[in-house]
Coordinates of C-alpha atoms and ligand atoms in Angstrom, one line a residue:
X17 CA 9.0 7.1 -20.7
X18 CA 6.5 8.3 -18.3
X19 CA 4.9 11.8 -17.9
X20 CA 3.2 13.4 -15.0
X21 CA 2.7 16.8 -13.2
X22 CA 4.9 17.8 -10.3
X23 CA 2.7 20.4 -9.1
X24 CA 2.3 22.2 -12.4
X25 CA 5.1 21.0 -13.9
X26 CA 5.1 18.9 -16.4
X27 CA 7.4 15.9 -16.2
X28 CA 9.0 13.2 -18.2
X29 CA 11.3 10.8 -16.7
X30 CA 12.8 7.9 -19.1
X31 CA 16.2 6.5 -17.7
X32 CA 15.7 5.8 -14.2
X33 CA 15.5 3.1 -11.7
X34 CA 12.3 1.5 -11.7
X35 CA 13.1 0.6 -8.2
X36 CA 12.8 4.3 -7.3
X37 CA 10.1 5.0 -5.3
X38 CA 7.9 8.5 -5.0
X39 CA 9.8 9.6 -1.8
X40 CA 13.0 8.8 -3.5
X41 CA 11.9 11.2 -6.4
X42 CA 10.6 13.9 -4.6
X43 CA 13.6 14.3 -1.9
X44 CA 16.7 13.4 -3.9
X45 CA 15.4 14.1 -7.5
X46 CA 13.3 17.1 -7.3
X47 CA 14.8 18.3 -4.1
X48 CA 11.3 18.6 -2.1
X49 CA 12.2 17.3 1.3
X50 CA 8.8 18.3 3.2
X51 CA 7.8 14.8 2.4
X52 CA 9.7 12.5 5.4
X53 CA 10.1 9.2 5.8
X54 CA 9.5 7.3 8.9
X55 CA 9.3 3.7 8.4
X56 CA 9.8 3.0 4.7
X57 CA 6.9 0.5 5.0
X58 CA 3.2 2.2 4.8
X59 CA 2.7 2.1 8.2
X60 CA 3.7 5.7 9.5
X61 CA 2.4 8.3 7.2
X62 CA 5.4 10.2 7.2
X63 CA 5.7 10.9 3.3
X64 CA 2.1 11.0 2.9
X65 CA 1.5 12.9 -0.7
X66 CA -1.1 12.8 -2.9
X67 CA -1.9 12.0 -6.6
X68 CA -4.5 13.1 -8.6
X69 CA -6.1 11.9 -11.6
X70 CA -9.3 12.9 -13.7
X71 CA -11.8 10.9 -12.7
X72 CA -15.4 11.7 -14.7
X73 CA -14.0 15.4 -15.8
X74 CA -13.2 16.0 -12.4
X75 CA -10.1 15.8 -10.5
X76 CA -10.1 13.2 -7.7
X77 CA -7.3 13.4 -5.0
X78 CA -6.4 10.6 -3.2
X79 CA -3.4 10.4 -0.4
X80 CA -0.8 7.7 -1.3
X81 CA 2.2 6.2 0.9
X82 CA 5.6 7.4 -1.5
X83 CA 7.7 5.3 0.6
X84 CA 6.1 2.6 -1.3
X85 CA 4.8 3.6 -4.3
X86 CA 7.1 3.1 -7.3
X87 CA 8.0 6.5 -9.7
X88 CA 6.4 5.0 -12.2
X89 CA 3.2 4.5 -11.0
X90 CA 2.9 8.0 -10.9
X91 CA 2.5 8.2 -15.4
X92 CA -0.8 10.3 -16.4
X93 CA -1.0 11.7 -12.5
X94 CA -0.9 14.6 -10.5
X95 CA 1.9 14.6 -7.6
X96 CA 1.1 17.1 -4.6
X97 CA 3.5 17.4 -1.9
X98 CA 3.6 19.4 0.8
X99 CA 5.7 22.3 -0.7
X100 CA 2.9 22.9 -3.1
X101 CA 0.0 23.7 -0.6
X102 CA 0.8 27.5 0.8
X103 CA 0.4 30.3 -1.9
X104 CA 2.2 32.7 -2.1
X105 CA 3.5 32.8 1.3
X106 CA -0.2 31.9 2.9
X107 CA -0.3 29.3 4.3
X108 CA -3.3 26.7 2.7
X109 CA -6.5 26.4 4.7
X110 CA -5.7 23.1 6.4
X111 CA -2.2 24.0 6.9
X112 CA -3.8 27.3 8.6
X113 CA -6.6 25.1 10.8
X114 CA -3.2 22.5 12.2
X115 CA -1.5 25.7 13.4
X116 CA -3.8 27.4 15.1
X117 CA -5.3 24.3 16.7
X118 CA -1.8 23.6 18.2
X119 CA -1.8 20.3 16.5
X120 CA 2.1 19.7 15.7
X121 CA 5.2 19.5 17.9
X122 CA 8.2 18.1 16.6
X123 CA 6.7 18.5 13.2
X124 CA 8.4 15.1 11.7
X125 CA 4.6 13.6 11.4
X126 CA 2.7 17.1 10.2
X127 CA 3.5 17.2 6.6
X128 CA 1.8 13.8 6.0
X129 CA -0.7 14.7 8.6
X130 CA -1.2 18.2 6.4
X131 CA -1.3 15.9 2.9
X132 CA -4.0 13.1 4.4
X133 CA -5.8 16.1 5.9
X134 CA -5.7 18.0 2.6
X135 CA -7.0 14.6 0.8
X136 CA -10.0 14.5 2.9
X137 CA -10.5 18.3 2.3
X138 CA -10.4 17.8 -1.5
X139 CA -12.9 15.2 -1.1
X140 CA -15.6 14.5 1.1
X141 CA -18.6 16.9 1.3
X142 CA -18.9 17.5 4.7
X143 CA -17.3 14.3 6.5
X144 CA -18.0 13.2 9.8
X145 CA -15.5 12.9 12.9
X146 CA -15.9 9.1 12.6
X147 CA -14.5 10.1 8.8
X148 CA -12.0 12.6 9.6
X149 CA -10.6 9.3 12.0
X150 CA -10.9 7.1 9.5
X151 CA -8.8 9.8 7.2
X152 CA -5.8 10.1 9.3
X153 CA -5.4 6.7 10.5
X154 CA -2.7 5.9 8.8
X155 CA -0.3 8.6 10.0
X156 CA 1.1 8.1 13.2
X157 CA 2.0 11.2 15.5
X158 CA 4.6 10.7 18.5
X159 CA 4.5 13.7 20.2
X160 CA 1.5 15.6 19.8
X161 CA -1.5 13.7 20.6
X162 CA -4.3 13.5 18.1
X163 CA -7.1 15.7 19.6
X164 CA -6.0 18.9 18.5
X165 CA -4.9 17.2 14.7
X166 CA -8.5 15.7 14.6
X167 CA -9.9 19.1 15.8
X168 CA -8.0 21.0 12.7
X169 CA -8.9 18.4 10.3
X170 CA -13.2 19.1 11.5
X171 CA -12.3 22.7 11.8
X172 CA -10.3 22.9 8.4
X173 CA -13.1 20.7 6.7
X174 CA -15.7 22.6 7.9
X175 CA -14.6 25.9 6.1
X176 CA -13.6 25.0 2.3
X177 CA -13.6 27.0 -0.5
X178 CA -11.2 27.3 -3.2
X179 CA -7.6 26.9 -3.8
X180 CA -4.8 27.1 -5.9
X181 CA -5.8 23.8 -7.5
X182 CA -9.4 23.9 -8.1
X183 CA -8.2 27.3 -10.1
X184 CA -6.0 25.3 -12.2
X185 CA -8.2 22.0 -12.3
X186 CA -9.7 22.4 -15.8
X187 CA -5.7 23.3 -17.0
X188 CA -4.8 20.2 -15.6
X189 CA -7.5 17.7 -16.5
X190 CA -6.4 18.9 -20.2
X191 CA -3.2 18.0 -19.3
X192 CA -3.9 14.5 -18.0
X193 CA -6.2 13.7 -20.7
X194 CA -3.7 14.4 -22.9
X195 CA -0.9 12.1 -21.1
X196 CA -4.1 9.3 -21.0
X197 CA -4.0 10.1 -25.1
X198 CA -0.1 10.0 -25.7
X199 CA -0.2 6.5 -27.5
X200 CA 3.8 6.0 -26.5
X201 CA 5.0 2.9 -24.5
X202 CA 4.4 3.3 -20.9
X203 CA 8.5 2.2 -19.5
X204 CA 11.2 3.4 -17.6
X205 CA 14.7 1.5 -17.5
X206 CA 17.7 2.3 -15.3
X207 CA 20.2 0.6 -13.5
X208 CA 19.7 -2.5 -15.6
X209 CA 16.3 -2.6 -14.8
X210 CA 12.8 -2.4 -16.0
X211 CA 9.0 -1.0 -15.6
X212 CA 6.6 -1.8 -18.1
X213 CA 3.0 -0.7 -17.8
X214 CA 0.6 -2.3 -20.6
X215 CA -2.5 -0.8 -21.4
X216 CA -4.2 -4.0 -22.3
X217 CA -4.0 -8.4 -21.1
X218 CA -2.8 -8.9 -24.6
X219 CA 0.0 -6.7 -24.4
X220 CA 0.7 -7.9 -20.5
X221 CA 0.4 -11.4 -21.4
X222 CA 3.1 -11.4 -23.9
X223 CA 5.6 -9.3 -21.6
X224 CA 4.6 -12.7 -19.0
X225 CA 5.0 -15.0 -22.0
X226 CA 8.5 -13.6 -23.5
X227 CA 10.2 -13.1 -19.8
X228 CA 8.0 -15.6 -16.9
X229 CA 10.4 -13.6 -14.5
X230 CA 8.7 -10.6 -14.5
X231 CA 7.1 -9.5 -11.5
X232 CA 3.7 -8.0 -11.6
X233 CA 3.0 -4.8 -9.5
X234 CA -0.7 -3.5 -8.6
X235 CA -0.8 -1.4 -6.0
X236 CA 2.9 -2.5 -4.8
X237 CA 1.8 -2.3 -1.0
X238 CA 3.6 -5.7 -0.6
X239 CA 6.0 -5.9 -3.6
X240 CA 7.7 -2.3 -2.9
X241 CA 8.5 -3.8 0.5
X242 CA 10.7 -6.1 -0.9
X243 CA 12.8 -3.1 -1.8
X244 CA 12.6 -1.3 0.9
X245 CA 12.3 -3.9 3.9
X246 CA 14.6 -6.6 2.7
X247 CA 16.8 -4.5 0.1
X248 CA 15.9 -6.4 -2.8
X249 CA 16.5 -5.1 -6.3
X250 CA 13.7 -6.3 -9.0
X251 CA 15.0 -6.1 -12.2
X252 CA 11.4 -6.4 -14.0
X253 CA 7.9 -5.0 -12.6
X254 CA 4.8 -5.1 -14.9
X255 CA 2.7 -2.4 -13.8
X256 CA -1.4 -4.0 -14.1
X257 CA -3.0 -0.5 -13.2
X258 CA -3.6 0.8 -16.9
X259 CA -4.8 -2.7 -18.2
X260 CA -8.4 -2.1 -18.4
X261 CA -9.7 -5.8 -18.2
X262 CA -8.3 -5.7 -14.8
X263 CA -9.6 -2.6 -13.7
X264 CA -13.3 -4.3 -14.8
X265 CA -15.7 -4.3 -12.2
X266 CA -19.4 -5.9 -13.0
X267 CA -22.2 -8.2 -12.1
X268 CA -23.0 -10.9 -14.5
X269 CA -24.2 -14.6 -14.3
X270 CA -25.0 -14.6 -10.4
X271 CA -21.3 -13.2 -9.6
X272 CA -19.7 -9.7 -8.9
X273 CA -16.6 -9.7 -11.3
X274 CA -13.6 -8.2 -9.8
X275 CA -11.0 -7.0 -12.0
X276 CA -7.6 -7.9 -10.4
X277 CA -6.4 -4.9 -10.7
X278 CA -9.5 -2.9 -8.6
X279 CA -7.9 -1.1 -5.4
X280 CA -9.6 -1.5 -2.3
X281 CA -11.1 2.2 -2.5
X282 CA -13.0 1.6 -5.7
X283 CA -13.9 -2.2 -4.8
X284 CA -15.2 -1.0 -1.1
X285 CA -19.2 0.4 -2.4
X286 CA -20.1 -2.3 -4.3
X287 CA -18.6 -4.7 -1.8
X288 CA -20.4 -3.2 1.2
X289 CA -23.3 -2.9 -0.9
X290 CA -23.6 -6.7 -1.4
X291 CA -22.3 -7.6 1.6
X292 CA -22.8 -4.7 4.1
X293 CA -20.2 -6.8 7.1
X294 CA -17.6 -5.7 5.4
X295 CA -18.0 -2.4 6.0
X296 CA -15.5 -2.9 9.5
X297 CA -13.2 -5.3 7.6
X298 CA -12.5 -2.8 4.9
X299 CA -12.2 0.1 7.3
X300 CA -9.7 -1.7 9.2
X301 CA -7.7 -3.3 6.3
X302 CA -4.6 -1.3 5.9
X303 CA -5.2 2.7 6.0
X304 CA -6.9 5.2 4.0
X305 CA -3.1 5.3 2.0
X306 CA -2.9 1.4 1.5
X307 CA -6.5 0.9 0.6
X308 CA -6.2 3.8 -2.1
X309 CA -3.2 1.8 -3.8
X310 CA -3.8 -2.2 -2.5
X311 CA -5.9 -4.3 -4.8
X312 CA -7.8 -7.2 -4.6
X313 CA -5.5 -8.8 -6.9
X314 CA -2.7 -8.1 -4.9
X315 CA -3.6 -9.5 -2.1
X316 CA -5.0 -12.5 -3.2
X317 CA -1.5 -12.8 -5.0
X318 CA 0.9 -12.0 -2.1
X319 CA -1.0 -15.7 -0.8
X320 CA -0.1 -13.9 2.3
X321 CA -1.7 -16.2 5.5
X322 CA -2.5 -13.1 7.2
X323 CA -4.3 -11.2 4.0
X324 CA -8.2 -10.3 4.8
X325 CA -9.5 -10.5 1.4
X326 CA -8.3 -14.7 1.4
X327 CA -10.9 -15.6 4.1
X328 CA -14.0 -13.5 2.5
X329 CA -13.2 -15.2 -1.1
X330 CA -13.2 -18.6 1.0
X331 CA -16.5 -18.0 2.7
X332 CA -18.1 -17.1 0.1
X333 CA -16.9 -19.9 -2.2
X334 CA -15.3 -17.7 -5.2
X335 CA -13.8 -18.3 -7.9
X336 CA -10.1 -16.6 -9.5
X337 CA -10.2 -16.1 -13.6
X338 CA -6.3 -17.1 -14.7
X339 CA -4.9 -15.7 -17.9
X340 CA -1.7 -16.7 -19.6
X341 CA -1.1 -16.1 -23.6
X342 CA -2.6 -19.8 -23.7
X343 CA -5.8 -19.3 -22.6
X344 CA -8.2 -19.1 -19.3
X345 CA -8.9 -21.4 -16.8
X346 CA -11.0 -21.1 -13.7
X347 CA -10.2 -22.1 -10.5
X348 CA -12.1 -22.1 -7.1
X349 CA -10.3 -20.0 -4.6
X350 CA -9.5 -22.6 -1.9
X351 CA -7.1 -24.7 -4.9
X352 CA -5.0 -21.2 -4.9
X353 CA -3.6 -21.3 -2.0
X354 CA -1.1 -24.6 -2.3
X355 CA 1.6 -23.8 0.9
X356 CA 3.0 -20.8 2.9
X357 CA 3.1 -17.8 -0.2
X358 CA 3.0 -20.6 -2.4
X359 CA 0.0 -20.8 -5.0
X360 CA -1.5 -22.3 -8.3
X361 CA -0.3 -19.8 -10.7
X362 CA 1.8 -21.1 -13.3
X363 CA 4.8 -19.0 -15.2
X364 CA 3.5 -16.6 -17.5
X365 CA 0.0 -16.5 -15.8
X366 CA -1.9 -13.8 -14.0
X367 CA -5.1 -13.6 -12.1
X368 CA -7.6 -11.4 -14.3
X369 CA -10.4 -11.4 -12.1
X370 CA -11.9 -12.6 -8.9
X371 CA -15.6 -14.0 -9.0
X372 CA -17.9 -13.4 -5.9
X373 CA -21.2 -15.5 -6.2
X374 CA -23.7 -12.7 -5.2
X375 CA -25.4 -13.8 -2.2
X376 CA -28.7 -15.8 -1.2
X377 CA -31.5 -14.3 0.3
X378 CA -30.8 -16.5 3.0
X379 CA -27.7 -15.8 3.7
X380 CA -25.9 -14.2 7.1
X381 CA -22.1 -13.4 6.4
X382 CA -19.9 -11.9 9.3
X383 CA -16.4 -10.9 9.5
X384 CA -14.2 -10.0 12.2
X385 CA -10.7 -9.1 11.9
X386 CA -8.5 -9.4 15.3
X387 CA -5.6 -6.8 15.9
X388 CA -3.4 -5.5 18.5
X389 CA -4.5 -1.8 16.8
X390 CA -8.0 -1.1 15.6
X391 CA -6.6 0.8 12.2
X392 CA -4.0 0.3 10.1
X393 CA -2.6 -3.2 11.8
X394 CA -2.2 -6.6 9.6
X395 CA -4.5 -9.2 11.6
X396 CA -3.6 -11.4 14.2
X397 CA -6.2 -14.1 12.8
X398 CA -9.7 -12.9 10.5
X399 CA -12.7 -15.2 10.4
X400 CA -15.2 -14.8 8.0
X401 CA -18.6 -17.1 8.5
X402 CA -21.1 -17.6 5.7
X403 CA -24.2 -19.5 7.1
X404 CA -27.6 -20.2 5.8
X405 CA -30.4 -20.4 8.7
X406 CA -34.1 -21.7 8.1
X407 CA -36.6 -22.0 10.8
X408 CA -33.8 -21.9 13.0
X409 CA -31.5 -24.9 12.2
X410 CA -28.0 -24.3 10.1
X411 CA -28.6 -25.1 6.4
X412 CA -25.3 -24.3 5.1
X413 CA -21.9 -23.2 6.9
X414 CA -18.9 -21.5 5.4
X415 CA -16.1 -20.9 8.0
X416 CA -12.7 -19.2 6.6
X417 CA -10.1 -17.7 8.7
X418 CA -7.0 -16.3 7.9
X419 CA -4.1 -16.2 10.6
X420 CA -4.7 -19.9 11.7
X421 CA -3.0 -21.6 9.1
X422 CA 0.1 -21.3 6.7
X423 CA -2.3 -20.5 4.4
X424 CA -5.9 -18.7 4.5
X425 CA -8.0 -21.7 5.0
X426 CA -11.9 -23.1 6.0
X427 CA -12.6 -24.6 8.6
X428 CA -14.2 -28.5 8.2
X429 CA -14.4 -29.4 11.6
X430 CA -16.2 -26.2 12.5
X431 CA -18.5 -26.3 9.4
X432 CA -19.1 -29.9 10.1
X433 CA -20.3 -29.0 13.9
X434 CA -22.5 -26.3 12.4
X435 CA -24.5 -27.9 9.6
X436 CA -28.0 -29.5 10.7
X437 CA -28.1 -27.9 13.9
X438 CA -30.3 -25.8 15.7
X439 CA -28.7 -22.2 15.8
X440 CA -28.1 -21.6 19.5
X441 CA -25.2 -20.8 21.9
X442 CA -24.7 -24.0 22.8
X443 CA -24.0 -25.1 18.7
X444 CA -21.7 -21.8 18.7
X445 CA -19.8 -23.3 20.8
X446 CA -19.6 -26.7 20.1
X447 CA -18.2 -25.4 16.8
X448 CA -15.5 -23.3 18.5
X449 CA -14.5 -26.2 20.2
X450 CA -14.4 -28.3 16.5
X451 CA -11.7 -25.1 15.1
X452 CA -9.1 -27.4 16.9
X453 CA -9.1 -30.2 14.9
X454 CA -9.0 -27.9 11.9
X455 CA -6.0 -25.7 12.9
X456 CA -2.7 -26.0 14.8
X457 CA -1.6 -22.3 14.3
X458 CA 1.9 -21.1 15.5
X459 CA 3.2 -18.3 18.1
X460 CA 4.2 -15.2 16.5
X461 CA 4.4 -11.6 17.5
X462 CA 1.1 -11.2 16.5
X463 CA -0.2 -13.7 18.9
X464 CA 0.4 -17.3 20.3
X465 CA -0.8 -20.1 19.0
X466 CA -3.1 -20.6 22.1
X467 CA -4.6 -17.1 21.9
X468 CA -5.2 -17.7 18.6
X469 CA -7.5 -20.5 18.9
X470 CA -9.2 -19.7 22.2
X471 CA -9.8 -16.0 20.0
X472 CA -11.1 -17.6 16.8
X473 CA -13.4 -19.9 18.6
X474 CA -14.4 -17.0 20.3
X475 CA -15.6 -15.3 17.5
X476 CA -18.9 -18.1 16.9
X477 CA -19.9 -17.1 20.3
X478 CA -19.7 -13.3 18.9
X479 CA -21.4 -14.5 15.6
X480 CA -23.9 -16.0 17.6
X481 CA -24.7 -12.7 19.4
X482 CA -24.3 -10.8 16.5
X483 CA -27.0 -12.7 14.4
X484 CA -30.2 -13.4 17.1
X485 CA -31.7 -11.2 19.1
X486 CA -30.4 -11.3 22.3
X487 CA -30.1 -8.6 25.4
X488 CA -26.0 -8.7 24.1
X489 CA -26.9 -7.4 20.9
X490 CA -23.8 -7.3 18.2
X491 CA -20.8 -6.9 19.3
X492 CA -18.2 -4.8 17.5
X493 CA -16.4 -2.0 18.4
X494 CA -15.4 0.4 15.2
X495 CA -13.9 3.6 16.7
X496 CA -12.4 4.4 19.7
X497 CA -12.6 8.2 19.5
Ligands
FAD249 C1 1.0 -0.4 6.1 C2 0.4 -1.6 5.5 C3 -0.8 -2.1 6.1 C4 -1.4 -3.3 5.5 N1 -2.5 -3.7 6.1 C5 -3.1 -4.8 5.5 C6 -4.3 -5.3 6.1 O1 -4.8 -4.8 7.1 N2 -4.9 -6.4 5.6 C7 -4.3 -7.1 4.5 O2 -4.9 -8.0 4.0 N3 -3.2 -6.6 3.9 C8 -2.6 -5.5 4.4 N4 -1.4 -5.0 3.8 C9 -0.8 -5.8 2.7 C10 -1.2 -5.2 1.3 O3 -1.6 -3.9 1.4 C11 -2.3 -6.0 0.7 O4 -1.9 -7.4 0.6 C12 -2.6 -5.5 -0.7 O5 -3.8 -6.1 -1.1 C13 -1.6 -5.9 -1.8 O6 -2.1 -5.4 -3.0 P1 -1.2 -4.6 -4.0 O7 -2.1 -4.2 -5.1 O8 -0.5 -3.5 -3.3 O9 -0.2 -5.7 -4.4 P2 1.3 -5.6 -4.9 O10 2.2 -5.2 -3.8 O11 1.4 -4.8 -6.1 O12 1.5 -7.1 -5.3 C14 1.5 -8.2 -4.3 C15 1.8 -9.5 -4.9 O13 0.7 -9.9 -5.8 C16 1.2 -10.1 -7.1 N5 0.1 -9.7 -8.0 C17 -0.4 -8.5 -8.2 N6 -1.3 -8.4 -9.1 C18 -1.4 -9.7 -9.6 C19 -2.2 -10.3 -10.6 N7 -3.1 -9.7 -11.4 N8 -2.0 -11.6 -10.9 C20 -1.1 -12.3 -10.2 N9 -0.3 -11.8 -9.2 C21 -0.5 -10.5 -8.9 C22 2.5 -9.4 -7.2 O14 3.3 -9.9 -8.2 C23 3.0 -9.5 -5.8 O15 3.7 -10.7 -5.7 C24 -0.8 -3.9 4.4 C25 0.3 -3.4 3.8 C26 0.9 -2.3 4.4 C27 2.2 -1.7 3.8
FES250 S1 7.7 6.5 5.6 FE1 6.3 5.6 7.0 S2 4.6 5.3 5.7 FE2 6.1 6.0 4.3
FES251 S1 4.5 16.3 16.1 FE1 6.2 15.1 16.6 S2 5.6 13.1 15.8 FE2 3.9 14.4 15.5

């Protein structure tokens, strides 16, 4: 059984498909067809809702892709659609701000537009254009144009006062605390198939142990795709987001411990804050929607060759905790990864938590992703350099990329070229040149193999710029708008 508010409503599902998704529940099962779907994939914004969930007393509200997010991660959550914003009749605020600056035309796009807009209205204080952008970059809008939906979103934001739901916040913090309480299994089963969601590694370690088959689901920004790209049915997910060892997030014995089971969105301070690069590489991985769901475990599970978490693990020389009901072992990331989506994890095992050795004093890391789209677009190749340099010469060279390989690999050639040398242009790009012999990658949509390594090698002559003073000065380009 799971429980959650629809609105105000409370709800309990038990017998349904597990396969279900959020969009499927709110169009077909609760008859709310505001919510659209475009792509079926994340990538649109279409059937952008959002949860909410008590966070620290307080309700925190966070936009979420439905057409990928399984019914029953929404247990112990608050689900707002777009039906649920006007009052009465009047319109809400940011619904009010997108009409009157013009900002919809077909209208397909403007519920999620209205749901990422009223997100960011819940949320930030007083954000910035750069964060408005940042806010609504993963909903896509065919007809319109984005000025006037960017206008409404700094107009709506800059005039905020109450609403129906901060009136009802302390009612439904009561209620979600007392869903959080409800000491009842956490399962739905339908059509012959099954959701489990754990509240501890014990209890998801035997579900691994009694059936290997199970498929675990964290944020299911890959997994749901399964279902809704290549019609697959999966007849057991194991849900890792109310397992609290995996939600861990800590420093402790010269590493960052990262539970697997941290989203992007809660992982993204402490991350930057350690290793302040990553600010663009964050910004630009997935959208607002994916990075509230996606985890850190999840994509270092997916072992996809194009994942942007892979190469910054890599560079950094981390380490992945693995739990089974047999014990623990540890295992340095770069062993994971054994062929294309193929990794180290044995049957019944499941990454528990990713160790980041905190870095040196000394130590310069960079990261640059390369896409055809600046937000919201899966990387044509991501290179992630970790160098030491004292009094000038390369002490130490870490060079990961993802997008070169089948799998998210370093770089020995390159690192080879690098160590023992004096930092200058001319080492750059000796150890672009040094990325062929490390990587024959392969033509795909994204980009040919020949772009790829001309790009990649490339990217030392951009580090190089990016890390000396020079009349080039970095080079990156964050925002178009
Ligand atoms: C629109 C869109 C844009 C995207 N953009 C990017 C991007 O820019 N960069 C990028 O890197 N990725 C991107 N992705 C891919 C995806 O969002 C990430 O890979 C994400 O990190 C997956 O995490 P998740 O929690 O959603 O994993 P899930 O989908 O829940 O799971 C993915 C896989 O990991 C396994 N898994 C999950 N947790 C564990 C665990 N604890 N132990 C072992 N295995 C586990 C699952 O069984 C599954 O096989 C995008 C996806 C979409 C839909
Ligand atoms: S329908 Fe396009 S993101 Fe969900
Ligand atoms: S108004 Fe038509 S797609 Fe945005």
């Amino acid at each position: 059984m799971i429980t959650f508010i629809d609105n105000a409503t409370v709800i309990t599902l038990a017998d349904v498909d597990p396969n279900r998704s959020v969009l499927d529940y709110l169009r077909e099962d609760a008859g709310k067809t505001g919510t659209k779907e475009g792509c079926a994939s994340g990538d649109c914004g279409a059937c952008t809702a959002v949860t909410a969930t008590v966070d620290e007393g307080a309700l925190a509200y966070q936009a979420i892709n439905t057409c990928i997010t399984p019914v029953g991660h929404l247990h112990g959550r608050q689900l707002i659609s777009v039906e649920d914003l006007a009052e009465n009749g009047v319109l809400h605020p940011v619904q009010q701000a997108m009409v009157k600056a013009h900002a919809s035309q077909c209208g397909f796009c403007t519920p999620g537009f209205v749901m990422s807009l009223f997100a960011l209205w819940k949320g930030d204080e007083a954000p910035s254009r750069h964060t408005v952008i940042d806010a609504l970059g993963g909903n896509l809008c065919r007809c319109t144009g984005y000025r006037p939906i960017i206008d409404a979103a700094v107009a709506a934001c800059r005039a905020r006062g109450e609403d129906s739901f901060s009136r009802g916040e302390a009612r439904t913090v009561a209620v979600l605390e007392q869903i959080a309480s409800d000491p009842r299994d956490v399962h739905l089963a339908g059509e012959g198939r099954q959701y489990l969601a754990p509240r501890n590694l014990d209890e998801l370690l035997s579900i691994l142990q009694a059936q290997p088959e199970a498929r675990l689901v964290a944020g299911a920004t890959d997994l749901q795709l399964e279902i809704t790209q290549q019609l697959r049915q999966l007849d057991l997910l194991v849900y890792t987001g109310h397992v609290a060892e995996l939600k861990i997030m800590e420093e402790a014995d010269g590493c960052l411990h990262i539970g697997a089971a941290v989203t992007y969105a809660e992982a993204q301070p402490v991350l930057c804050h350690h290793f302040p690069d990553l600010e663009e590489l964050l910004a630009r991985l997935g959208s607002r929607q994916i990075r509230n769901q996606g985890t850190l475990g999840g994509n270092v599970g997916t072992a996809s060759p194009i994942g942007d978490i892979p190469p910054f693990l890599l560079a950094t020389g981390a380490h992945l905790q693995l739990r089974s009901s047999s014990g623990s072992r540890e295992l340095p990331i770069a062993e994971f990864f054994l062929d294309y989506r193929r990794t180290a994890l044995r049957p019944g095992e499941c990454i528990e938590r990713i160790l980041v050795p905190l870095p040196e004093q000394e130590e310069l890391l960079r990261a640059y992703k390369i896409s055809k789209r600046l937000d919201d677009d899966i990387s044509a190749l991501c290179g992630v350099f970790n160098l030491c340099i004292r009094d000038g010469t390369v002490t130490r060279a870490r060079v990961a990329f993802g997008g070169m390989a089948a799998i998210p690999a370093r770089a020995p050639a390159c690192e080879r070229s690098l160590r023992g040398q004096p930092w200058t242009l001319e080492t750059a790009i000796a150890a672009g040149g040094a990325l062929a012999q490390d990587f024959q990658p392969i033509d795909d949509l994204r980009a040919s193999a020949a772009y790829r390594l001309e790009a990649a090698a490339g990217l030392l002559q951009r580090l190089f710029y990016d890390t000396v003073d020079s009349d080039i000065g970095p080079v990156r380009v964050t925002r178009y708008a």
